[in-house]
Structure formats: C-alpha cells, structure tokens
Coordinates of C-alpha atoms in Angstrom, one line a residue:
X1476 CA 71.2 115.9 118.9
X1477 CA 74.3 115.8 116.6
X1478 CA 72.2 113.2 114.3
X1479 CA 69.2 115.6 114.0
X1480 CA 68.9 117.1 110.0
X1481 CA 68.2 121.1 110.3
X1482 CA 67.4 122.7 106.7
X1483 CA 67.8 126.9 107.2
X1484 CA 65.5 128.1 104.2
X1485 CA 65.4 131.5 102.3
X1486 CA 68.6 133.4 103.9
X1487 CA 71.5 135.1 101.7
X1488 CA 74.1 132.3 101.9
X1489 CA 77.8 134.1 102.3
X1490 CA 80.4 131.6 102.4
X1491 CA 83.8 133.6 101.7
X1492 CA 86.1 131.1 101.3
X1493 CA 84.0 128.8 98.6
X1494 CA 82.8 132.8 97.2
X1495 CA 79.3 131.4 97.3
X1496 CA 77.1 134.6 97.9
X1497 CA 73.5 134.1 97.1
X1498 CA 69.7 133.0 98.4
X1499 CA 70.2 129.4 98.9
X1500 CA 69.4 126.8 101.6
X1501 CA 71.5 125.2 103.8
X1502 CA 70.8 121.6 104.9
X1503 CA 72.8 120.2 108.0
X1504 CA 73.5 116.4 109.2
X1505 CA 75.5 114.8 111.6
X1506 CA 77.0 118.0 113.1
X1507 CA 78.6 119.1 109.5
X1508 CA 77.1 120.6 106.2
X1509 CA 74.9 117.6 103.8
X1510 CA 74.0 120.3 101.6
X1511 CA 73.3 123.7 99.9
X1512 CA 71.2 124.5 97.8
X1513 CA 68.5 121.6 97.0
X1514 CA 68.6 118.7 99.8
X1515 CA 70.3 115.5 98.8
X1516 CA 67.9 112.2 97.9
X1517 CA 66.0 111.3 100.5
X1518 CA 66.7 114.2 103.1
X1519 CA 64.5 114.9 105.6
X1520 CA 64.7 117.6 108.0
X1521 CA 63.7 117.6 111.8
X1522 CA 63.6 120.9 112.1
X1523 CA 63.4 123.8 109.2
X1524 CA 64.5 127.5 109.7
X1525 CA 63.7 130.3 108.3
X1526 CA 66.1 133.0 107.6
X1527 CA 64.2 135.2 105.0
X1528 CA 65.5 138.6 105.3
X1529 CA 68.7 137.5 107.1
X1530 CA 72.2 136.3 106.4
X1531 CA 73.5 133.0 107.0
X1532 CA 77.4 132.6 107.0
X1533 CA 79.8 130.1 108.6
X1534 CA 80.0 131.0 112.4
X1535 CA 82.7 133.5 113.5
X1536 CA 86.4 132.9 114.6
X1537 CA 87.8 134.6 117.4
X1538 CA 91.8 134.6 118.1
X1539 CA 91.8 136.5 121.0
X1540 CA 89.3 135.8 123.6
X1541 CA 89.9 136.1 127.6
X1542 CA 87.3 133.6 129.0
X1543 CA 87.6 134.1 133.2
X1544 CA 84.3 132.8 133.5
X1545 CA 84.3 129.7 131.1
X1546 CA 80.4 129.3 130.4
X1547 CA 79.5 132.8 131.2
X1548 CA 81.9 134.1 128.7
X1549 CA 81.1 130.9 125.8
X1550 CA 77.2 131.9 126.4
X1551 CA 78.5 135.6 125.2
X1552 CA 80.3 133.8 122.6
X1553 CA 77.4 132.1 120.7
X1554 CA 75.1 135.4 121.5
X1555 CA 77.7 136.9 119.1
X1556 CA 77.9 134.5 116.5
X1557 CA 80.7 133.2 117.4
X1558 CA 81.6 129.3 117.2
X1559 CA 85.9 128.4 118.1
X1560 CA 87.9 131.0 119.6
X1561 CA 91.3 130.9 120.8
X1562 CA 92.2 131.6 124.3
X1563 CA 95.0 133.2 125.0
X1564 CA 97.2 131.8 127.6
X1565 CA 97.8 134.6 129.9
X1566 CA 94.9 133.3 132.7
X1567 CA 95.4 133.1 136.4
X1568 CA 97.0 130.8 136.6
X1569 CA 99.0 131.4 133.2
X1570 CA 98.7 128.0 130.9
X1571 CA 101.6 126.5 130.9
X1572 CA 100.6 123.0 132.9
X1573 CA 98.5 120.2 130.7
X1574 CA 96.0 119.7 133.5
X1575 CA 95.3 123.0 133.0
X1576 CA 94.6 123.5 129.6
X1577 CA 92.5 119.7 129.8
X1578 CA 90.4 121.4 132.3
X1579 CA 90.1 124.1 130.4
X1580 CA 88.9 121.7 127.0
X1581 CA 87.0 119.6 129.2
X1582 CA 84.6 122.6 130.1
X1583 CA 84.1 123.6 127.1
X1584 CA 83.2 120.5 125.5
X1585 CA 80.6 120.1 128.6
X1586 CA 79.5 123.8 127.9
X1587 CA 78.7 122.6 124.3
X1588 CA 78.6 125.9 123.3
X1589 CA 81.6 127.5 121.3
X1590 CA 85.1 125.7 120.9
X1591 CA 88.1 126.8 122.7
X1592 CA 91.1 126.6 121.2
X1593 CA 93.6 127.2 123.8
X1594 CA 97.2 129.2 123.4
X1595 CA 99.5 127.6 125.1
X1596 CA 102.1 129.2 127.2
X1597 CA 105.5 129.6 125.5
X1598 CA 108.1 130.1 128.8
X1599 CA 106.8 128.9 131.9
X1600 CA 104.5 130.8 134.1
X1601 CA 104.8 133.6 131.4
X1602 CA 108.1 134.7 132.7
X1603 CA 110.2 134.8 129.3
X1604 CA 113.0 133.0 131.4
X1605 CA 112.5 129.3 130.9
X1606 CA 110.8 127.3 127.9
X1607 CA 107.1 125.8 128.7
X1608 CA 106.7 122.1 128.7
X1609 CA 105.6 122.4 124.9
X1610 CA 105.3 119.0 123.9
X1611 CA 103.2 117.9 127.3
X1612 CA 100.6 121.3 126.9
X1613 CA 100.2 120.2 122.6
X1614 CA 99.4 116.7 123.5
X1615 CA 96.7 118.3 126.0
X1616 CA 95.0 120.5 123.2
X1617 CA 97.2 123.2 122.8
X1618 CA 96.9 124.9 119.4
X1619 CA 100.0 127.4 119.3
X1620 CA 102.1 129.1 121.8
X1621 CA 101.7 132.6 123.0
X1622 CA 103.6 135.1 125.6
X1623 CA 100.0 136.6 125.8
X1624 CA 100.4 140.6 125.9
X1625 CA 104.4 140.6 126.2
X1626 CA 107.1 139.4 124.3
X1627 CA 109.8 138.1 125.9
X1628 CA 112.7 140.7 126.5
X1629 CA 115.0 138.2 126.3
X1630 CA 115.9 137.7 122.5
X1631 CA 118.2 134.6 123.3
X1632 CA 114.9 132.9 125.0
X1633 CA 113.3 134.1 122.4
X1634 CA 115.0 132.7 119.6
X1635 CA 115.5 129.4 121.5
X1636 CA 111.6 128.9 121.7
X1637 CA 111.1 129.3 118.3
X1638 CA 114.0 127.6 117.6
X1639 CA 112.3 124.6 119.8
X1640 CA 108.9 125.5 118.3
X1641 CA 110.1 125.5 114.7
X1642 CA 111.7 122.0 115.4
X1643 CA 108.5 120.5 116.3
X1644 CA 105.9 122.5 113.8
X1645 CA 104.4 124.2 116.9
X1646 CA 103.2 127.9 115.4
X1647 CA 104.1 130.9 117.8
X1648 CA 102.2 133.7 118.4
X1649 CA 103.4 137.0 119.7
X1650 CA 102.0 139.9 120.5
X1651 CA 104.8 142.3 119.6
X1652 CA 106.2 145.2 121.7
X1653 CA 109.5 145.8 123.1
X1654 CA 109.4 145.9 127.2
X1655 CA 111.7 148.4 127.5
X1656 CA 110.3 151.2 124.9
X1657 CA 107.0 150.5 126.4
X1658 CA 108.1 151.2 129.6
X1659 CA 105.4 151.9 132.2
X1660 CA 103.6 153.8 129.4
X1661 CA 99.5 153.4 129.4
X1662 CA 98.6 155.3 126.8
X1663 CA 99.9 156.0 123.0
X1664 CA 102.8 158.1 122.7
X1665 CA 101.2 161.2 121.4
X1666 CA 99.7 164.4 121.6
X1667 CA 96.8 163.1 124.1
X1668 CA 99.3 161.5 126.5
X1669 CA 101.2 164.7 126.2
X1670 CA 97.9 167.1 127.2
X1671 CA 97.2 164.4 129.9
X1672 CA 99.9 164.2 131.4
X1673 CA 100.1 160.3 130.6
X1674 CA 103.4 158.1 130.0
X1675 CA 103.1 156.8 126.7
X1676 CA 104.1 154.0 124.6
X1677 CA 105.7 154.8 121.5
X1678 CA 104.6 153.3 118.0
X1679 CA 108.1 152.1 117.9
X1680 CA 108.1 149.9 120.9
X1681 CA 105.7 148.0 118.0
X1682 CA 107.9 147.8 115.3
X1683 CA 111.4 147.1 117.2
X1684 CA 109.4 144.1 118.3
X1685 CA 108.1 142.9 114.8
X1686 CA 111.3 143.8 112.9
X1687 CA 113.2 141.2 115.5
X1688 CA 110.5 138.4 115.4
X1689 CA 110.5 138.7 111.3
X1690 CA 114.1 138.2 111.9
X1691 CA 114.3 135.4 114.0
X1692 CA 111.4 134.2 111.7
X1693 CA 113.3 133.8 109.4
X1694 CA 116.1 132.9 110.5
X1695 CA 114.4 129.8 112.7
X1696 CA 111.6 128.9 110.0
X1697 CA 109.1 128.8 112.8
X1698 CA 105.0 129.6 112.1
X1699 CA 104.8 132.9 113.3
X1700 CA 101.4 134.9 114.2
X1701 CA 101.7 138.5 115.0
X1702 CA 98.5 139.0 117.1
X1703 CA 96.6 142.7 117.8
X1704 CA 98.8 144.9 115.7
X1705 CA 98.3 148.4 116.1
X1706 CA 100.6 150.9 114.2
X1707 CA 101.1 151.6 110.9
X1708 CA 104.7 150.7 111.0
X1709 CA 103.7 147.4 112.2
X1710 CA 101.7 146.7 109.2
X1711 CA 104.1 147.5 106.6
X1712 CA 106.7 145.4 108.2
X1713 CA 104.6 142.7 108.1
X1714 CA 103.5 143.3 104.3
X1715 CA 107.1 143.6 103.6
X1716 CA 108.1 140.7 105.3
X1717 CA 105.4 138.8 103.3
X1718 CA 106.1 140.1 99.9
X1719 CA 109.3 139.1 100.4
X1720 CA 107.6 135.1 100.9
X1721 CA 107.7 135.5 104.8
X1722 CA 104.9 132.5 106.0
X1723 CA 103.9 135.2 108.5
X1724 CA 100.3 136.1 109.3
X1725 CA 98.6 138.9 111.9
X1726 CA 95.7 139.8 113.1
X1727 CA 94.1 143.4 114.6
X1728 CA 91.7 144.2 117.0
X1729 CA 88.3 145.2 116.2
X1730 CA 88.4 148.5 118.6
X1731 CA 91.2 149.1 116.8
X1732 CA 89.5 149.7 113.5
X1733 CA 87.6 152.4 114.7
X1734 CA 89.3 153.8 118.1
X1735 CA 92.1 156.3 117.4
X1736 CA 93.8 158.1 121.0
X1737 CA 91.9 160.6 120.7
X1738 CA 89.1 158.5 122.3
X1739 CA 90.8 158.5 125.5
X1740 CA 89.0 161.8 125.8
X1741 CA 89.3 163.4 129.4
X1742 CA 91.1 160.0 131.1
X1743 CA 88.2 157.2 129.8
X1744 CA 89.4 154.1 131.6
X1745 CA 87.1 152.4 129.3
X1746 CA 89.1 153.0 126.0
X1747 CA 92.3 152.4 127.9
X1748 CA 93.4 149.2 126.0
X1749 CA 96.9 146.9 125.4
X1750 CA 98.0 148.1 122.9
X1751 CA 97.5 151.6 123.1
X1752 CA 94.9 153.0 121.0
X1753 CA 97.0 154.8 118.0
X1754 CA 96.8 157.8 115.7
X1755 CA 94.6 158.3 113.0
X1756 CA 97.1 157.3 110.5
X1757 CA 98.0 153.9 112.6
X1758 CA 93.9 153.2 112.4
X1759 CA 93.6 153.8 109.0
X1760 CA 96.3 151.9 108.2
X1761 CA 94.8 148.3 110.2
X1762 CA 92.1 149.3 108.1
X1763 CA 93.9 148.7 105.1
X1764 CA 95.7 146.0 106.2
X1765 CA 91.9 144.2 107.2
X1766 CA 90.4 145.6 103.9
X1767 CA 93.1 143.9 101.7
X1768 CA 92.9 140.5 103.4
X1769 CA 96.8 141.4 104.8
X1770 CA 95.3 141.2 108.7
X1771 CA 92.5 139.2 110.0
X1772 CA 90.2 140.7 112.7
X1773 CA 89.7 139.9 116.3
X1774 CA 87.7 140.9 119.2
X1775 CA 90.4 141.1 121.8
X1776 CA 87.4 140.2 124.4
X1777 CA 89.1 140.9 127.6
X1778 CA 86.2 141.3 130.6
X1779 CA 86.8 143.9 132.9
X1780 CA 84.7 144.7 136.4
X1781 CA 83.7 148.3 137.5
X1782 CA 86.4 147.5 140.0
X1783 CA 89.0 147.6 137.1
X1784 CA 87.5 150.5 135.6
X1785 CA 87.1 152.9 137.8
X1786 CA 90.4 153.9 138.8
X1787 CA 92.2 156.3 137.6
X1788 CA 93.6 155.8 133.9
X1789 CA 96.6 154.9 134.9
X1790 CA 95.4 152.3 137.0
X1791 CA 92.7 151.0 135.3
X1792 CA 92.9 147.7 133.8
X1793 CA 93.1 147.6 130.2
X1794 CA 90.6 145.8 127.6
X1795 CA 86.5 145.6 126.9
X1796 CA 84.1 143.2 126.5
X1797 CA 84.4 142.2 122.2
X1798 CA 82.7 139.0 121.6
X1799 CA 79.1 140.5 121.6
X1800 CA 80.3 143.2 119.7
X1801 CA 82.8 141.3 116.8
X1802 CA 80.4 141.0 114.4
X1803 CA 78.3 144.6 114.6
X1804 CA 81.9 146.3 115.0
X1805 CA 83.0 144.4 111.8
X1806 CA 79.9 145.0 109.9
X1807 CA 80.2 148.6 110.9
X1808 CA 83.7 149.0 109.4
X1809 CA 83.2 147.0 106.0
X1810 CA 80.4 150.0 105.4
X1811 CA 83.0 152.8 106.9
X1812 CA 85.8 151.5 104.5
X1813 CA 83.8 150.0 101.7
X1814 CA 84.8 146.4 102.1
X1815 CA 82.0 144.1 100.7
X1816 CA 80.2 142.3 102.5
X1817 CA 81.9 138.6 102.0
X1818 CA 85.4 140.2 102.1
X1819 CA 84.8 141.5 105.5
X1820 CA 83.3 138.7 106.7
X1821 CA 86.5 136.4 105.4
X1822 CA 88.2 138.0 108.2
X1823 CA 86.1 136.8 110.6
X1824 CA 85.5 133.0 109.4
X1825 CA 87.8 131.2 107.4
X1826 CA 90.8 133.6 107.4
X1827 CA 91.2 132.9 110.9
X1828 CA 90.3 129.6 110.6
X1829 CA 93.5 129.3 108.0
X1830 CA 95.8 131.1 110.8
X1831 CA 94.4 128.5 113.6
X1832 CA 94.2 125.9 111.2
X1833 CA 91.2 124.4 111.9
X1834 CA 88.1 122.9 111.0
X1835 CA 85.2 125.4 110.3
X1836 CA 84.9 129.3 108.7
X1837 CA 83.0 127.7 105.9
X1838 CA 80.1 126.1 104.7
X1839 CA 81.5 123.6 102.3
X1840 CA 79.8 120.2 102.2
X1841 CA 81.4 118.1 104.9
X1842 CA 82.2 121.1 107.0
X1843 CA 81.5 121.8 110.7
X1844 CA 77.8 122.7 110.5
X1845 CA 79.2 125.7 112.4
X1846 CA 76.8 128.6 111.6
X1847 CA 75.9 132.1 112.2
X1848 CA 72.6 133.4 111.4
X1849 CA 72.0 137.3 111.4
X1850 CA 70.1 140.1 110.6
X1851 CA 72.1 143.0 108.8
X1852 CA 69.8 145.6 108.7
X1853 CA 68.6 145.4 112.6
X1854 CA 69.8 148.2 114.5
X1855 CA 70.4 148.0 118.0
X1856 CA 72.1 149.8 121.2
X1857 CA 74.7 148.7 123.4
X1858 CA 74.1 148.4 126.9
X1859 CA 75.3 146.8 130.1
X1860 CA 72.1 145.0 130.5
X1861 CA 72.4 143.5 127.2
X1862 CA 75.7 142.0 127.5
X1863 CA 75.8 138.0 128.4
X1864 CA 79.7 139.0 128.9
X1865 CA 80.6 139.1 132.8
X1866 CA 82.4 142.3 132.1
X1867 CA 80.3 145.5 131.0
X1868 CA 82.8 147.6 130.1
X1869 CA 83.4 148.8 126.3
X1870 CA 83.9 152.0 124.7
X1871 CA 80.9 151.5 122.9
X1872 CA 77.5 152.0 125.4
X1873 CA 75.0 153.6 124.0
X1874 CA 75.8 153.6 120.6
X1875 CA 73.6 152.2 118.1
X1876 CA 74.7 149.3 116.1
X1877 CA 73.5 148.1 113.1
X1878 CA 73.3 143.6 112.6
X1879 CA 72.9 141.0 115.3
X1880 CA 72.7 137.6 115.5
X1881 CA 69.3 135.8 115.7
X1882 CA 70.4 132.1 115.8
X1883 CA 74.1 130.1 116.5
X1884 CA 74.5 126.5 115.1
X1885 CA 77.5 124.7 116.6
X1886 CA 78.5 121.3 115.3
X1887 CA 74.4 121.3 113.6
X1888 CA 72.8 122.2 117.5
X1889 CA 71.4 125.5 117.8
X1890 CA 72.9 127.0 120.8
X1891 CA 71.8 130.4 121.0
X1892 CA 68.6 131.8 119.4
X1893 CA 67.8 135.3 120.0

C-alpha cells in the first residue's frame, strides 16, 4: 500500500542529482521520499530494510525500451532496477492513435510495476509522409514524439513537424540517420563489412542526419532529443551545437559503450544492432560523450526470438535484450573508463529524467519513492534462463557481470526483490 512507511537502513545512499553520497537511511511515505538520514518526529516504519553492504540509488531511467509483451517486459524492468522508461513508438501497430497509447498507460498502471512513458508517433503510421494527430496522442499520455529508428527522408515533413511541435512545446526525438546513405546496409561501413562481404552503413549517414536536425533545430526552436548515437562525428556535432547554446540533448546505447564491429565476429546475428555497431574510435568517443555528462545512457531493450536470430546476418533482426543488463553494463563501463560511481549513475537516473522531464532519478524529500537497491560487488553470469525478458538474445551470454539488483521500490511498493 502507497500509505505504508518503509525505512531502508545501513546502504551507501548515491543520489547524483542532490550529490548526496554516503551511509544514510532512507525513510519512504505515501509513495515519495519523507526522509534521509534520521526519520522525521513521530515516524514509524511498517516495514525496515536492510541494505548493509549494498547501494541504494534513485531507480533507473530508461529512454529506449521496446515492450511487446507489456508485463513480461515491465517484470524485466524492475528485475533491473529500473522504475519509468520511455517506449518508443515504433510498435505493431506504430503509436500514432490515442486509444492506443491509453491502452498502452492503462496496462502499465494495472502492472504496477515500472512507468511507461510512451513516444508518440510523429507522422502517421510512421510513414514520414503525413503529421500524427499530435495534440489528440499528448492529451492521451504522450511524452515526446519519435520516428522510432528512421528519420523522415523527407526534410520538408520534417521541418513541418517540428515546426508544428515547436509551436505547441511538444519535444521531438529522432534517431538520426539519413535513409538514403544507409541504404540497405546492416552492418557498419568498415573493414568487417568489407571481409564479410556485408553492405554497410557509413558513419556519415549519422552525421548528415544530425547536422540537418541541429539545423532545423535551430531554425524551428523545437526540443530536440537525439536518441542512440553512435559515431564519433555524431557526438561532436552535438557538443558543437551545444556549446554554441543549442537546447539539444542525446543519449547512447549501452552496447554501444562497449561493442565496437569488430564484434560481429564471423556473421553474429546477436550483435547485429540499429545503429550499426561502430569503430573503436566511434565507441570510445560515446564513452566520452557518457563520461562527461554530454550523452545520457540507454538500454535500447529491443526483444528478439530465436526466430529473429537465427537467420542469416543479413536477415536477422536487429537489437538485444538491455533492461536486465542497464545497470551491470553501466557499472561495468564507469570502472572501464574511470567514471565514479555517482557520475555514472547520473546517466541513468536523473539525467534522463531531465531529458523526459519527469518526476523521479532522485531521492530528494518529496520525490517519487522510486528506488533501486543493489549490490556492487556481486558478480554474476548472463544467461537465457536468467532473463525475465521474453527475448534471450544479447551479445553478452555467459559473461560474468559484476552488481545486481536485490530490491525495486516503485512509488514506496517493493516490486521486485531478488
């Protein structure tokens, strides 16, 4: 029950946004945060856990989470620590109809596990042709607008949309790349598409597409997200454009961060993604771009079946399972890079809370009693048995990873204790 009063005693508090970093308690009431540190006057808990040895930090974003089986995929969710995610709007069918997205928000709610945040669709039916009913799918729960994994090739619908979106405060997101570079392309354009024999997609499909959405940015004033950036010259036109006072924010995926082509190996269907994974200099380039606070990171959680996977890599469908693995993955790359602890877990919690703008990613009194409680130093293995996720496919099975959740607090209920 929302009115229940949990105290979580003797954890390492990590709050990024407030800085707070230190063993305190955290007292909860009323679905949102009463307290930390000593309980207020005449607190008294129903229920007191303990998180000695572990860390307790506000519960994870997500802005790019696929959910085709709604509760299957928000049980996944909470497993991972994560509390709202956004959804992205390219489902079957694509969201662009208000009864949609309510059905959508209405599960979830009855779930009463994570929050969905949905993306609405910018053009209808995700054609690029004609403008969404924007209005109708924001009054239905709608947090942004999205083309999901393409950007209209159109620039004139383009720049109409955000025109229409800037008019009405409505942020956009895009996932940039131009169509036509991209071509039919499946892999990065590089020297491992080249020994395969696969058609690739150059990095500059990437930044043609970010150059002209900085552009009509700026010339339209609209909100602009760019979502799952992968190259390096992606990055620095997005640092440019924000040096130069651009409001524009982006996020990258958490393979990403440690996936370069070379993981393709001999045609791995499971590290075929959208976007392509990029060179070495592209990866360690989202790595400073996440290190630096420039990029916030997502999981890109797209479930695939064994169907999907095996195929040939051309075939094959493209993404992995990422909510499970969002937080480990993270972790993993803060040591790799040698981001501190708090900073890398900013870009999980209230970074992309800032870029949603929504409640939660902190642990301030009166926020969300959204919380993620985890154990840094446990070290586990991936496995398709151990993933709540209906798809089992990721680049990462069998590998050891170190941190996993032990406990999931949404709006103060515990909804996943492992």
């Amino acid at each position: 029950m929302a009115s229940d009063k949990i105290s979580i005693k003797n954890g390492r508090l990590v709050d990024p946004k407030s800085g707070v970093d230190g063993q305190l308690d955290l007292h909860l009431a009323d679905g949102r945060v009463a307290a930390l540190g000593a309980a207020p006057d005449g607190f008294a808990a129903a229920r007191v856990i303990d998180a000695g040895g572990r860390v307790v930090c506000p519960g994870l974003i997500d802005l790019a989470a696929r959910l085709p089986g709604l509760e299957g995929e928000l049980a996944a969710a909470v497993a991972g620590g994560v509390t709202s995610l956004a959804c992205p709007p390219d489902t079957r069918p694509p969201l662009d109809e208000p009864g949609l997205v309510e059905r959508i928000v209405r599960r979830a709610h009855d779930a009463g596990l994570a929050r969905v945040l949905p993306l609405g669709a910018l053009t209808a039916r995700l054609r690029g042709e004609a403008l969404a009913e924007l209005g109708s799918l924001a009054r239905a729960g709608c947090v942004a607008f999205s083309q999901g994994n393409a950007t209209p090739a159109d620039t004139q619908v383009l720049l109409r949309a955000l025109q229409y979106a800037a008019t009405f405060g409505y942020p956009v997101w895009l996932r940039p790349q131009d169509k036509y570079l991209a071509g039919e392309g499946v892999a990065h354009d590089g020297e491992v598409a080249a020994r395969l024999g696969l058609p690739g997609i150059p990095a500059a499909a990437e930044a043609v597409a970010v150059a002209t959405a900085l552009e009509l940015a700026r010339a339209t004033g609209v909100r602009l997200h760019l979502a799952r950036l992968s190259t390096a010259a992606g990055v620095e036109l997005v640092r440019r454009a924000r040096a130069d006072g651009l409001a524009v924010t982006c996020d990258v995926g958490v393979h990403h961060l440690h996936l370069t082509e070379m993981d393709i190996g001999f045609f791995d269907s499971a590290a075929r993604f959208e976007p392509p994974l990029r060179a070495q200099r592209d990866r360690e380039a989202l790595s400073a771009a996440a290190a630096d606070g420039l990029a916030a990171i997502c999981s890109d959680h797209t479930p695939v079946d064994a169907d999907g996977k095996q195929l040939p890599f051309g075939e094959a469908e493209a993404g992995a399972s990422g909510l499970e693995l969002l937080l480990p993955l993270t972790l993993k790359w803060a040591a790799a890079a040698g981001v501190p602890l708090a900073q890398a877990l900013a870009r999980v919690t209230c970074d992309p809370a800032a870029i949603l703008g929504c409640a939660g990613g902190e642990l301030s009194v009166g926020a969300p009693a959204d919380v993620c409680v985890f154990d840094a130093e446990a070290e586990w293995q991936v496995s398709a048995a151990g993933l709540r996720s209906e798809g089992k496919n990721t680049p990462f099975l069998g590998c050891g990873m170190q941190g996993r959740v032990a406990m999931t607090l949404v709006g103060g209920r515990v909804v996943f204790a492992g």
